[in-house]
Coordinates of C-alpha atoms and ligand atoms in Angstrom, one line a residue:
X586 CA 1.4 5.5 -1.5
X587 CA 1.7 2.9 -4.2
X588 CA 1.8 2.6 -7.8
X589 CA 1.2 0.7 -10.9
X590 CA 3.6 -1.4 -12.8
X591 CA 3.1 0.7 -15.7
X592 CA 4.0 3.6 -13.3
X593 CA 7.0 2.0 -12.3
X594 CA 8.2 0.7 -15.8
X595 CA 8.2 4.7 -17.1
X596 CA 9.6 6.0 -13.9
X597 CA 12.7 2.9 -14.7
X598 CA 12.4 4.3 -18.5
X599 CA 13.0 7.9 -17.6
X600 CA 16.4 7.0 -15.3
X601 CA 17.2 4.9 -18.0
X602 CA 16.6 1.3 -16.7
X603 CA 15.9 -0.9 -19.7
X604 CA 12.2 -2.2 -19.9
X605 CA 10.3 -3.5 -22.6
X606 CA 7.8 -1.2 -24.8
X607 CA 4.2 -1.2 -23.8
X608 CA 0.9 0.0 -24.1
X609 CA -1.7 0.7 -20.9
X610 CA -5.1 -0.4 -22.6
X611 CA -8.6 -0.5 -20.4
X612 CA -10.9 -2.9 -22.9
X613 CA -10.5 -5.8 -25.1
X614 CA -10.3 -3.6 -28.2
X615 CA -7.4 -1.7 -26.7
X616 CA -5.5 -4.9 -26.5
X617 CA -5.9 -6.2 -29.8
X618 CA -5.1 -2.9 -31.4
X619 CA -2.1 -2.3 -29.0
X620 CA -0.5 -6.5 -29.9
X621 CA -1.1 -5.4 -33.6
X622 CA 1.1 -2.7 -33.0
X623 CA 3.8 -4.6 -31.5
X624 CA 3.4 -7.5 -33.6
X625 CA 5.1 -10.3 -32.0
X626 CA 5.3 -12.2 -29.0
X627 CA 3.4 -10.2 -25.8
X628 CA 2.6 -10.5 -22.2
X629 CA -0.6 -9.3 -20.8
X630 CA -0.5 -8.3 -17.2
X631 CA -3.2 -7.2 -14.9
X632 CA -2.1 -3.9 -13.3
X633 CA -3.6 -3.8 -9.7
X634 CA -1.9 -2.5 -6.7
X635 CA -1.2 -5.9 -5.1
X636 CA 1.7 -8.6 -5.7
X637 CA 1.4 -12.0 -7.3
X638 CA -0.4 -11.2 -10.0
X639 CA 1.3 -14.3 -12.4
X640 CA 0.1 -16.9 -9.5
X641 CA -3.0 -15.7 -9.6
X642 CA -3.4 -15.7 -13.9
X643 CA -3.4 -12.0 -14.2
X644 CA 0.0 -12.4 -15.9
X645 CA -0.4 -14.3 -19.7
X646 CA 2.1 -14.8 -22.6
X647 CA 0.6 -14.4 -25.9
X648 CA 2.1 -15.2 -29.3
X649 CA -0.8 -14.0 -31.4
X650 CA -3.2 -11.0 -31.1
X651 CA -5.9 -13.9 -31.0
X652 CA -4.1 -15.1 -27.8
X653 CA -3.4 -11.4 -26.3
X654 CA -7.2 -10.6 -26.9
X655 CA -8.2 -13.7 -25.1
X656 CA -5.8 -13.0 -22.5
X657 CA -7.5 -9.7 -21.8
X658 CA -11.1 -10.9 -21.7
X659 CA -9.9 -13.6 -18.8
X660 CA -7.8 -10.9 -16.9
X661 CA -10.0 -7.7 -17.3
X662 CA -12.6 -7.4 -14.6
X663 CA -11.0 -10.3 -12.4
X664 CA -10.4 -10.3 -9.1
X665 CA -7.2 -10.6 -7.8
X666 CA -6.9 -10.5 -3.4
X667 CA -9.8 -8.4 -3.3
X668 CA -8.5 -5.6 -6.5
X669 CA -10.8 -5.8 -9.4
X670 CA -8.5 -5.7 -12.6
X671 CA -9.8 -2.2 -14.8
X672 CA -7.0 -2.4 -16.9
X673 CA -3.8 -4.3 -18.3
X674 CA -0.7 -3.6 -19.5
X675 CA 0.2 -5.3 -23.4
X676 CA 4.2 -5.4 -23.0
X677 CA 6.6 -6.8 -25.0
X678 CA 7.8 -10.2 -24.1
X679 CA 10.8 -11.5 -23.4
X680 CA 12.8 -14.7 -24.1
X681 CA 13.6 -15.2 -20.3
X682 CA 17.0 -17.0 -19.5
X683 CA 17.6 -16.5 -15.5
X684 CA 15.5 -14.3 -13.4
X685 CA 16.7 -11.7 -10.5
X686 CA 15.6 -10.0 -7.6
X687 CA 16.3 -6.3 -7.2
X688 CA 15.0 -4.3 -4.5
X689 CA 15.9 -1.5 -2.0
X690 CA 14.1 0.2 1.3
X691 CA 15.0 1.5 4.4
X692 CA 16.5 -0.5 7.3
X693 CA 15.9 0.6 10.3
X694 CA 18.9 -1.1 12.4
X695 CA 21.7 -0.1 10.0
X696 CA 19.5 3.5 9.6
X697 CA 20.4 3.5 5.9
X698 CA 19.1 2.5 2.5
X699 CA 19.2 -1.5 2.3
X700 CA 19.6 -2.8 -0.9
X701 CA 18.6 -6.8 -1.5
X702 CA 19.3 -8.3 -4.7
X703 CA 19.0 -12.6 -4.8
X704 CA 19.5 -14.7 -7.7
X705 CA 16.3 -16.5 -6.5
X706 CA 14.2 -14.1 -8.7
X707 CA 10.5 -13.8 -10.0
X708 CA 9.1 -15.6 -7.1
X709 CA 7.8 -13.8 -4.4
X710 CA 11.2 -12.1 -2.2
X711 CA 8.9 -12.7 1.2
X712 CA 8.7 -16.7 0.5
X713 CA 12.4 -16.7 -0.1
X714 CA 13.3 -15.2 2.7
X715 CA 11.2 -17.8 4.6
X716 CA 12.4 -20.9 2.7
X717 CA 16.6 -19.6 1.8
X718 CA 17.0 -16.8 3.6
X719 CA 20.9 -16.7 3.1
X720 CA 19.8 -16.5 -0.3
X721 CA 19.4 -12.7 -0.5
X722 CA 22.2 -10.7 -0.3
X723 CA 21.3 -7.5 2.2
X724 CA 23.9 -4.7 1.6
X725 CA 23.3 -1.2 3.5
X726 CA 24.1 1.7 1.5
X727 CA 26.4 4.1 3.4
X728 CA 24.2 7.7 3.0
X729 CA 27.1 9.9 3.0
X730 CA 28.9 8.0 0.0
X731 CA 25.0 6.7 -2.0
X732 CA 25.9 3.9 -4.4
X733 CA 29.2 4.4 -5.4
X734 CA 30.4 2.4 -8.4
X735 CA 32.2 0.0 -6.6
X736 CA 29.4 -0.9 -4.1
X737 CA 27.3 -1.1 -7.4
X738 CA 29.9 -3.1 -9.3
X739 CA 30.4 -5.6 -5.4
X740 CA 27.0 -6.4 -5.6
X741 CA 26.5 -7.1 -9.4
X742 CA 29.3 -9.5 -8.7
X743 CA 26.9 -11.4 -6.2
X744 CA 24.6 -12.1 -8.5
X745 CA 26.8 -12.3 -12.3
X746 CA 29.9 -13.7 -13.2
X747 CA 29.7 -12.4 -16.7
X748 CA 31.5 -9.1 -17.0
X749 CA 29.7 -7.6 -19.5
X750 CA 26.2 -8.6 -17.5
X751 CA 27.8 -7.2 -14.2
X752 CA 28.5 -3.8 -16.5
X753 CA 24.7 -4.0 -17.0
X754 CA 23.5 -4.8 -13.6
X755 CA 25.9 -1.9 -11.9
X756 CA 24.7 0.2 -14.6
X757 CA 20.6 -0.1 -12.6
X758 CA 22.0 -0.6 -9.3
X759 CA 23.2 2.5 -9.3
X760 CA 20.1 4.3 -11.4
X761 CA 17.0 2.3 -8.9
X762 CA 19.2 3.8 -6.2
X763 CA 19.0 7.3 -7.7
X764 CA 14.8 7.1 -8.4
X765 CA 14.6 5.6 -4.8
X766 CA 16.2 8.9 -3.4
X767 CA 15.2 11.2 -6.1
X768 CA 11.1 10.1 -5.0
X769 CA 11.8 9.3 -1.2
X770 CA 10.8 6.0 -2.0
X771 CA 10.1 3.8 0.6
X772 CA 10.1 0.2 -1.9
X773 CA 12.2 0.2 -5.2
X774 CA 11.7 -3.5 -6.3
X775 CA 12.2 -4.9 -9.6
X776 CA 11.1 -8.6 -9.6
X777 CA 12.4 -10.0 -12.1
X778 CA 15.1 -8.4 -13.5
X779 CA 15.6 -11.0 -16.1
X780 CA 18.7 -12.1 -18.7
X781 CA 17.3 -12.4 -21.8
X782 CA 18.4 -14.6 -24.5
X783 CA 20.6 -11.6 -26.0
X784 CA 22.3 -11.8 -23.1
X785 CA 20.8 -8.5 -22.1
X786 CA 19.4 -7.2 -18.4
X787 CA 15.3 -6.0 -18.6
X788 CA 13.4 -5.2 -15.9
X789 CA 10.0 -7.0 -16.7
X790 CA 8.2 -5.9 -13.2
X791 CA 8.4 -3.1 -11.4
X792 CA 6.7 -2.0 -7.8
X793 CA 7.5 1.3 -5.9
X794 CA 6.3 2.4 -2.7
X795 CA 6.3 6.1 -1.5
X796 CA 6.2 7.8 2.5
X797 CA 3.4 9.6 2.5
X798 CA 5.0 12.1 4.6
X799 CA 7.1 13.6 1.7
X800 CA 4.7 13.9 -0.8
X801 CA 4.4 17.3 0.4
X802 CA 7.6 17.7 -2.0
X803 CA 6.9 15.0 -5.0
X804 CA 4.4 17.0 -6.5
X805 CA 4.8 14.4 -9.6
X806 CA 5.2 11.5 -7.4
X807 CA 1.5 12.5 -6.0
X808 CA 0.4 13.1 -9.4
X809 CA 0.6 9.1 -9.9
X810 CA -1.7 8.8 -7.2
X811 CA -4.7 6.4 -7.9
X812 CA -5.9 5.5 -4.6
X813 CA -8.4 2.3 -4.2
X814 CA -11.9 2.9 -2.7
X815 CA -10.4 2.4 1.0
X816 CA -7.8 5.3 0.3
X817 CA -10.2 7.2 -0.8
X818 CA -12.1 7.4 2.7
X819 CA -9.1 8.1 4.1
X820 CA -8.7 11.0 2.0
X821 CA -11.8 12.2 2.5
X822 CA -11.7 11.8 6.0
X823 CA -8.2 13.8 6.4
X824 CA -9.8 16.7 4.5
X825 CA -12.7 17.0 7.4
X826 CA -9.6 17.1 10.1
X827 CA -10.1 12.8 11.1
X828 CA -7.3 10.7 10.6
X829 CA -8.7 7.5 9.7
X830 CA -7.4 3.9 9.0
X831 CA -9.1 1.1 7.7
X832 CA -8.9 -2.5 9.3
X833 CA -10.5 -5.6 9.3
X834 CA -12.4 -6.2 12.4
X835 CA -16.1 -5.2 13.3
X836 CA -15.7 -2.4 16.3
X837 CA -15.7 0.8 15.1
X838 CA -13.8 2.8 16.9
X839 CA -13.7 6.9 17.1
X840 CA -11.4 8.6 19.8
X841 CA -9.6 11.5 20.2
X842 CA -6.3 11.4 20.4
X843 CA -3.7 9.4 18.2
X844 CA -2.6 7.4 21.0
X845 CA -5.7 6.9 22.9
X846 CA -6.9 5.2 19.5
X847 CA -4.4 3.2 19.3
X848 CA -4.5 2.3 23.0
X849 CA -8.2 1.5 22.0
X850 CA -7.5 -1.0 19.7
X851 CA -5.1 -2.4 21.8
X852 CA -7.6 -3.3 24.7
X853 CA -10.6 -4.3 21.8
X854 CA -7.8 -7.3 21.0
X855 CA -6.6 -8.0 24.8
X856 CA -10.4 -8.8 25.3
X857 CA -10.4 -10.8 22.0
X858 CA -12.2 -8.6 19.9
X859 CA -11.4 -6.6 16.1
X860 CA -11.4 -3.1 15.7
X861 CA -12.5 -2.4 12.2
X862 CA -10.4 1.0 12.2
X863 CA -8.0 3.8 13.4
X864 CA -10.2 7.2 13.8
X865 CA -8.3 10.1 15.3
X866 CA -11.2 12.6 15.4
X867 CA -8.5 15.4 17.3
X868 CA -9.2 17.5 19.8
X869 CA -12.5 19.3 19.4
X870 CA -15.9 19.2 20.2
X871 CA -17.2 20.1 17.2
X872 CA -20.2 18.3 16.4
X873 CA -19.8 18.0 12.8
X874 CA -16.8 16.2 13.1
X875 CA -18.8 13.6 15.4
X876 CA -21.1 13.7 12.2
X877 CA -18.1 12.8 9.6
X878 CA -16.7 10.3 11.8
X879 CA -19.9 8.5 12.7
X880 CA -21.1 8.7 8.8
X881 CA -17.9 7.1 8.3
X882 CA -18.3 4.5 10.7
X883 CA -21.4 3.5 9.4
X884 CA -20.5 3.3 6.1
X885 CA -18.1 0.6 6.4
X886 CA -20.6 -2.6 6.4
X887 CA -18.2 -4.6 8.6
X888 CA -18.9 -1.9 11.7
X889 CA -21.5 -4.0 13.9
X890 CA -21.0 -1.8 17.1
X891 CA -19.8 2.0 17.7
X892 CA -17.8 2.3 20.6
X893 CA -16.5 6.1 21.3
X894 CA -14.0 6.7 23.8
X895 CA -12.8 10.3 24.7
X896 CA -10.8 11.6 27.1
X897 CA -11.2 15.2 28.4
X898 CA -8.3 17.2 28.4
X899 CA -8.5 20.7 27.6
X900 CA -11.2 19.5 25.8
X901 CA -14.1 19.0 28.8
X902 CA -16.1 15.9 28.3
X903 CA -20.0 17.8 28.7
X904 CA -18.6 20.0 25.4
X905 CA -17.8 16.6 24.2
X906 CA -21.3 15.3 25.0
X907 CA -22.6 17.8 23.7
X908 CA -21.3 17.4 20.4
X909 CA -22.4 13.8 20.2
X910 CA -25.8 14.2 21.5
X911 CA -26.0 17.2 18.9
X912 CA -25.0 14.9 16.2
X913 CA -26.7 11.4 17.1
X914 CA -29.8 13.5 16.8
X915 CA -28.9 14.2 13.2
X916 CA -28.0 10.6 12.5
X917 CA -29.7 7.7 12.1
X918 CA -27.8 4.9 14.1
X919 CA -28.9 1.9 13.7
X920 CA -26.2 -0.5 15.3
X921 CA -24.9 -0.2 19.0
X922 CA -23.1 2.4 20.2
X923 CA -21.2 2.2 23.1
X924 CA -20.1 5.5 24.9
X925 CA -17.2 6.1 27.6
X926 CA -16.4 9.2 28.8
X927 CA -13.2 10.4 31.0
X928 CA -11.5 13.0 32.4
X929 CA -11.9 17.0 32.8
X930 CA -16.2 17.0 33.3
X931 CA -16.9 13.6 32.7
X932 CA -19.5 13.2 35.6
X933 CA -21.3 15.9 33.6
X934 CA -20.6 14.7 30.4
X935 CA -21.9 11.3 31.1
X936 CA -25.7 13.1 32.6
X937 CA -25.9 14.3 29.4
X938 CA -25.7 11.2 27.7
X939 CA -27.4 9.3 30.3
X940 CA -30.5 12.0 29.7
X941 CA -30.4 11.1 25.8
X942 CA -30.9 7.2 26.9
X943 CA -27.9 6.7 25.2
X944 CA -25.8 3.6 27.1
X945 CA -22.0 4.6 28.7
X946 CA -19.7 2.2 30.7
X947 CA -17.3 3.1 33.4
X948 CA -14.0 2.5 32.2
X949 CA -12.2 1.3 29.0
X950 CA -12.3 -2.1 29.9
X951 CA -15.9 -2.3 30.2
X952 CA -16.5 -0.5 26.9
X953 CA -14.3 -2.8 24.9
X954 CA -15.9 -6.5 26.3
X955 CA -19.3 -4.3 26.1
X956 CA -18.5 -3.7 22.5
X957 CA -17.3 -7.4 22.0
X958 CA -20.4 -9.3 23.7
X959 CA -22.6 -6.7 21.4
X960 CA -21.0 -8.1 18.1
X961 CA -21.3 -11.2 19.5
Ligands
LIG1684 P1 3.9 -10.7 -10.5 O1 3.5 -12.1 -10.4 O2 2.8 -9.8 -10.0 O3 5.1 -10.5 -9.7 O4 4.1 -10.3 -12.0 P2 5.4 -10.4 -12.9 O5 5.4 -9.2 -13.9 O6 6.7 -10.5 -12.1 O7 5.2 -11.7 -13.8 C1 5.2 -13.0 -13.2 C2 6.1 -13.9 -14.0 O8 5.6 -14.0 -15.3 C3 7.5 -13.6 -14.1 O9 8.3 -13.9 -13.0 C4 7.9 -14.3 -15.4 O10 8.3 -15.6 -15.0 C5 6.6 -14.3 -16.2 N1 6.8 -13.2 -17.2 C6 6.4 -11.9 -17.1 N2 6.8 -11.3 -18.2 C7 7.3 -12.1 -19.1 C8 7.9 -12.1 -20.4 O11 8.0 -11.0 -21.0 N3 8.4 -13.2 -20.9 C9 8.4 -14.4 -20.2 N4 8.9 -15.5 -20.8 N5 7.8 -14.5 -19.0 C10 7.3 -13.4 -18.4
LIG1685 MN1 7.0 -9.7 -10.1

């Protein structure tokens, strides 16, 4: 799970990370009223859940409310990598002197916390690491000891020579360590934390990540939650028992079984095709959950072809057969479906479909290049 800038500046504000004031506003009006109120020098930033937002002019200093309101009517309903901006944040701007990467997640070779910081700040961390890698400083936190004040202090040292800026820097190392355990954060980034002309640390940006798998115990983590249209299906689709993923490709893909799906997309791309999505529909026959899957096939307009492959466990292939035939009567498919059937009953399963003129294939294989040469 993600969340907004704004989200992340008042998570920093409750540890006690400085950031400057601001005000989340949806319209124009909210804007000009909200740079009234702050009354000097602001920057209005497009809060949508994707990175390189400035590149893209969703991030504008403005030195009047004039400016700030016509910084909002560019940046409101934009599009930035495929996120329609609904609302910005008007925050207090900052005279910027040098700007700082900050960021912590969890390596999995040292099986600990990792905490990056790089003096190469406010660009984008990933095109750093590509161009200077050696220019961020990787430091595993030991998870017995956390971030001890001398680990904080070593790695303010990396990045300031100023004592009184290293007092400052230890001082959020050590609190961004606390929020990322506190929230079982997965991503605790603040680019850039900047020096300001007063000689003082603010975090201006703020992104934070969260494993899904803990939410169960962030009650006010989940609370945040504001989940783009995609996530939303995927919400849905968890609450009718499927576990669904959206992709990119054109296949649609429903199978039962977590790693038969992903087997599935494996052989769609060895035979040079694009699976369109992840769809666990478990182990069951149950016809409506053929229904929810197949309605949620269909309503991703990418899905050019439907290819089902089940495998019959405990689950027997003709209950399995039954189940679609039962609910591809109460569907209207229009696009290709392609059907394979193995296992426990699958000579019987596969009559069944055969008797509903319904096309089936004899192995994976030959349902995935099916599938392929029917997009194509
Ligand atoms: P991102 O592009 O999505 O990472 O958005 P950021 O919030 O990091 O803003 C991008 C860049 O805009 C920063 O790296 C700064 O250079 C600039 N910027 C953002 N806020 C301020 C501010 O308060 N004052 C100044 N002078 N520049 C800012
Ligand atoms: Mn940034």
């Amino acid at each position: 799970m993600k969340i907004h800038e704004y989200q992340a500046r008042q998570l920093f504000r409750e540890y006690g990370i400085p950031v400057p004031d601001d005000i989340l506003c949806y319209t124009v009006e909210e804007v000009e009223a909200a740079a009234k109120k702050m009354n000097r020098m602001t920057v209005v930033k497009a809060q949508v859940l994707v990175g390189g937002r400035g590149k893209a002019g969703g991030v504008k200093l403005a030195r009047t409310t004039e400016d700030a309101v016509s910084a909002a009517k560019q940046i409101l309903g934009m599009d930035i990598k495929g996120c329609t901006v609904e609302k910005v944040l008007v925050a207090d701007a900052v005279d910027i002197k040098k700007e700082y990467y900050v960021g912590l997640t969890i390596d999995r070779n040292t099986k600990s916390v990792l905490f990056m910081a790089s003096a190469e700040g406010g660009v984008e961390i990933e095109e750093v690491a590509k161009v200077n890698p050696d220019a961020i400083h990787k430091i595993p936190i030991d998870p017995d000891l956390g971030m001890t004040d001398f680990m904080a202090r070593k790695i303010a040292f990396k990045l300031f020579s100023d004592i009184a800026q290293v007092k400052q820097a230890a001082d959020i190392f050590k609190k961004l360590y606390r929020i990322f355990m506190d929230t079982d954060a997965s991503i605790v980034e603040i680019n850039p934390l900047v020096v300001t002309n007063n000689d003082a640390l603010s975090a201006i940006d703020g992104k934070m990540n969260f494993d899904d798998n803990a939410l169960y115990r962030q009650a006010e983590i989940e609370k945040l939650n504001e989940p783009t249209e995609d996530e939303k299906k995927e919400i849905a689709a968890k609450a009718s028992g499927l576990t669904y993923i959206r992709l990119d490709g054109n296949i649609g893909c429903m199978v039962n079984g977590a790693g038969l799906a992903m087997a599935t997309m494996d052989v769609i791309k060895h035979f040079g095709g694009s699976p369109a999505n992840f769809l666990d529909i478990g182990g069951s026959s149950n016809p409506q959950k053929v229904i929810d899957a197949m309605n949620l096939l269909m309503s991703d307009k990418n899905v050019k072809v439907i290819m089902i492959n089940i495998f019959g466990g405990i689950t027997r292939c003709d209950d399995v057969a039954k189940g679609l035939v039962t609910a591809l009567d109460q569907l209207n498919v229009k696009i290709p479906i392609v059907i394979r059937l193995s296992g426990t009953n699958a000579e019987e399963g596969l009559k069944i479909i055969k008797a509903k003129n319904l096309p089936t294939v004899n192995s994976l294989s030959e349902a995935a290049q099916k599938a392929i040469s029917l997009v194509n």
